[in-house]
Amino acid sequence: MSLFFILPMLLLLLLTVCFSTKTVVSSSVGGSSVVEGNVNVNGTASIGFIDEDFICATLDWWPHEKCDYGTCSWGNASLLNLDLNNNIFFNAIKAFSPLKVRLGGTLQDKVMYQKVNDQEPCDNFTKNSNVMFGFTNGCLTMSRWDQLNIFFKNSGAKVVFGLNALTGRQIGSNGTTLGSWDSSNAEALIRYTANNGYAIYGWELGNELSGSGIGTSVTAKQYAADTIFLQNLVQKIYSGFQEKPIVLGPGGFFNANWFNTYVTLASSSLQVITQHIYNLGPGVDDHLVEKILDPSYLDGGSQPFRDLQNILKKSGTSAVAWVGEAGGAYNSGHNLVTNAFVFGFWYLDQLGMASTYNTTTYCRQTLIGGNYGLLNTTTYVPNPDYYSALLWHRLMGRHVLSTTFHGTNKIRSYAHCSKTSGGITLLFINLDAK
Ligand SMILES: *[C@@H]1O[C@H](CO)[C@@H](O)[C@H](O)[C@H]1NC(C)=O
Ligand SMILES: *[C@@H]1O[C@H](CO)[C@@H](O)[C@H](O)[C@H]1NC(C)=O
Ligand SMILES: *[C@@H]1O[C@H](CO)[C@@H](O)[C@H](O)[C@H]1NC(C)=O
Ligand SMILES: *[C@@H]1O[C@H](CO)[C@@H](O)[C@H](O)[C@H]1NC(C)=O
Ligand SMILES: *[C@@H]1O[C@H](CO)[C@@H](O)[C@H](O)[C@H]1NC(C)=O
Ligand SMILES: *[C@@H]1O[C@H](CO)[C@@H](O)[C@H](O)[C@H]1NC(C)=O
């Protein structure tokens, strides 16, 4: 049995093995003389399953000129200029072996991929407040793509790459897109990647274009058609390969009608349905800490996990749900909140809650960059949540157990079968321990 908690003052006694015949494990919890309670874990059957490598983190494209509310928090953390020779960075990923890393974000739908022998210039994103997302199109050179792939291979990352889903579409006068996806540039990148033997775990189509979209949107019907096209393309390009990359989509915010249509039409052509979570609101909010420590606010965060799971269940699909990007507070988070110890209360609670709804992978925005990095943007030194992520990865196994805590709503509890032993790992989050 192991314990996993981010509070200093809990005593716990528990003697059990996962899936023992004993159905209910009770234990009294106390210690700080203020908190007393009882935890019940039903160890007879699991209520959910997560991936072995459930922990995932994102890398983004934002250049250092990306600023929010007067603060520029991205430094040199763009995929285009991250320091791939930094040892702390390398070891931070290596510690997971593997860490899932999702490459994407807002500007992914503005990235062109340089073609081999292409004479066209491959320009960087340039700040321009008159265009969507505030930057002109950027370009990924194949020499940078080589460096990234070599780095990810050596550090043991499992890479999910977010493809530009806006190529070939027009944006109509009402702000929504018209037309279907032009896959030719993506096809060139995927072929180059496959031909060079770079292992990609998954290809994901687009970023935040579902529902009413961020910046612009694509209808669910069109998105489904484009996803099916991508799956066929991947099957074709990797036809001789033993292991084929998975296909993911839509990487956007949950919208019941949109996701329902998308899952109905596309789910036999993709392996993972990805949604994004920013349930704390804008990073500029001065009340983020109050929200993070409010049990009813945290409870509200379970809604999108439940809703998506219900859609998947009803459709009978074998596709699973992931959180493809979650930074809590949008527009780059909030310095000294979303990169500080207090954010662990939100982050660990999200990991626990998402798991109970069969969300099989959870990608934290970001591994580095913005104000919500697991690593410090300038020094690459781990922020507190890095250790929460690593502890979760080492301790929490695939089987999720039903867990209830009676006593105070300020203690939140989650239990999984242990990752390495035959016992149970219990996670307590004490919102009073800030
Ligand atoms: C424990 O879970 C099993 C399987 O889901 C269920 O049959 C049983 O009633 C649960 N026990 C309690 C005490 O809730
Ligand atoms: C980014 O890199 C440049 C050039 O190497 C350096 O001068 C600058 O200090 C770096 N910025 C940050 C935030 O690390
Ligand atoms: C893009 O900008 C980064 C710094 O922001 C620089 O390191 C890189 O060389 C530039 N790439 C190109 C192709 O100009
Ligand atoms: C936007 O305009 C297009 C035609 O230009 C139309 O097909 C579409 O339904 C409109 N979408 C919305 C949300 O009004
Ligand atoms: C999670 O998946 C398992 C196995 O498929 C299923 O029995 C369970 O009901 C699912 N849980 C939720 C909350 O959908
Ligand atoms: C990141 O490191 C810099 C340089 O040491 C430091 O000034 C800054 O406060 C750190 N950021 C966080 C969130 O700890």
PDB file of N, CA and C in Angstrom, residues 2-5 390-397 416-420 424-425:
ATOM      1  N   SER A   2       0.495   2.214  -0.787  1.00  0.00           N
ATOM      2  CA  SER A   2       1.259   3.456  -0.728  1.00  0.00           C
ATOM      3  C   SER A   2       0.312   4.629  -0.662  1.00  0.00           C
ATOM      4  N   LEU A   3       0.812   5.699  -0.163  1.00  0.00           N
ATOM      5  CA  LEU A   3       0.015   6.907  -0.008  1.00  0.00           C
ATOM      6  C   LEU A   3       0.592   7.991  -0.875  1.00  0.00           C
ATOM      7  N   PHE A   4      -0.270   8.827  -1.319  1.00  0.00           N
ATOM      8  CA  PHE A   4       0.157   9.898  -2.196  1.00  0.00           C
ATOM      9  C   PHE A   4      -0.655  11.108  -1.779  1.00  0.00           C
ATOM     10  N   PHE A   5      -0.027  12.039  -1.138  1.00  0.00           N
ATOM     11  CA  PHE A   5      -0.808  13.196  -0.707  1.00  0.00           C
ATOM     12  C   PHE A   5       0.007  14.463  -0.790  1.00  0.00           C
ATOM     13  N   LEU A 390       4.994  13.469 -11.679  1.00  0.00           N
ATOM     14  CA  LEU A 390       5.913  12.334 -11.619  1.00  0.00           C
ATOM     15  C   LEU A 390       5.458  11.312 -10.565  1.00  0.00           C
ATOM     16  N   LEU A 391       4.996  11.811  -9.419  1.00  0.00           N
ATOM     17  CA  LEU A 391       4.499  10.903  -8.378  1.00  0.00           C
ATOM     18  C   LEU A 391       3.287  10.129  -8.882  1.00  0.00           C
ATOM     19  N   TRP A 392       2.380  10.840  -9.511  1.00  0.00           N
ATOM     20  CA  TRP A 392       1.207  10.167 -10.075  1.00  0.00           C
ATOM     21  C   TRP A 392       1.669   9.063 -11.029  1.00  0.00           C
ATOM     22  N   HIS A 393       2.574   9.412 -11.921  1.00  0.00           N
ATOM     23  CA  HIS A 393       3.051   8.470 -12.930  1.00  0.00           C
ATOM     24  C   HIS A 393       3.666   7.228 -12.287  1.00  0.00           C
ATOM     25  N   ARG A 394       4.361   7.427 -11.175  1.00  0.00           N
ATOM     26  CA  ARG A 394       5.035   6.285 -10.549  1.00  0.00           C
ATOM     27  C   ARG A 394       4.127   5.458  -9.673  1.00  0.00           C
ATOM     28  N   LEU A 395       3.078   6.074  -9.112  1.00  0.00           N
ATOM     29  CA  LEU A 395       2.286   5.379  -8.091  1.00  0.00           C
ATOM     30  C   LEU A 395       0.914   4.908  -8.548  1.00  0.00           C
ATOM     31  N   MET A 396       0.262   5.693  -9.395  1.00  0.00           N
ATOM     32  CA  MET A 396      -1.142   5.407  -9.703  1.00  0.00           C
ATOM     33  C   MET A 396      -1.247   4.425 -10.872  1.00  0.00           C
ATOM     34  N   GLY A 397      -1.825   3.256 -10.605  1.00  0.00           N
ATOM     35  CA  GLY A 397      -1.946   2.227 -11.626  1.00  0.00           C
ATOM     36  C   GLY A 397      -3.150   2.439 -12.531  1.00  0.00           C
ATOM     37  N   HIS A 416      -6.386   4.276  -6.708  1.00  0.00           N
ATOM     38  CA  HIS A 416      -6.138   3.382  -7.849  1.00  0.00           C
ATOM     39  C   HIS A 416      -5.427   2.158  -7.313  1.00  0.00           C
ATOM     40  N   CYS A 417      -5.486   1.064  -8.045  1.00  0.00           N
ATOM     41  CA  CYS A 417      -4.561  -0.017  -7.735  1.00  0.00           C
ATOM     42  C   CYS A 417      -3.158   0.550  -7.948  1.00  0.00           C
ATOM     43  N   SER A 418      -2.232   0.109  -7.116  1.00  0.00           N
ATOM     44  CA  SER A 418      -0.873   0.644  -7.217  1.00  0.00           C
ATOM     45  C   SER A 418      -0.234   0.254  -8.533  1.00  0.00           C
ATOM     46  N   LYS A 419       0.686   1.074  -8.973  1.00  0.00           N
ATOM     47  CA  LYS A 419       1.303   0.804 -10.264  1.00  0.00           C
ATOM     48  C   LYS A 419       2.248  -0.395 -10.190  1.00  0.00           C
ATOM     49  N   THR A 420       2.964  -0.529  -9.090  1.00  0.00           N
ATOM     50  CA  THR A 420       3.992  -1.568  -9.067  1.00  0.00           C
ATOM     51  C   THR A 420       3.711  -2.670  -8.056  1.00  0.00           C
ATOM     52  N   ILE A 424      -3.081  -0.751  -2.959  1.00  0.00           N
ATOM     53  CA  ILE A 424      -3.862   0.400  -3.389  1.00  0.00           C
ATOM     54  C   ILE A 424      -3.076   1.671  -3.095  1.00  0.00           C
ATOM     55  N   THR A 425      -3.119   2.623  -4.014  1.00  0.00           N
ATOM     56  CA  THR A 425      -2.533   3.929  -3.728  1.00  0.00           C
ATOM     57  C   THR A 425      -3.664   4.921  -3.537  1.00  0.00           C
TER      58      THR A 425
END
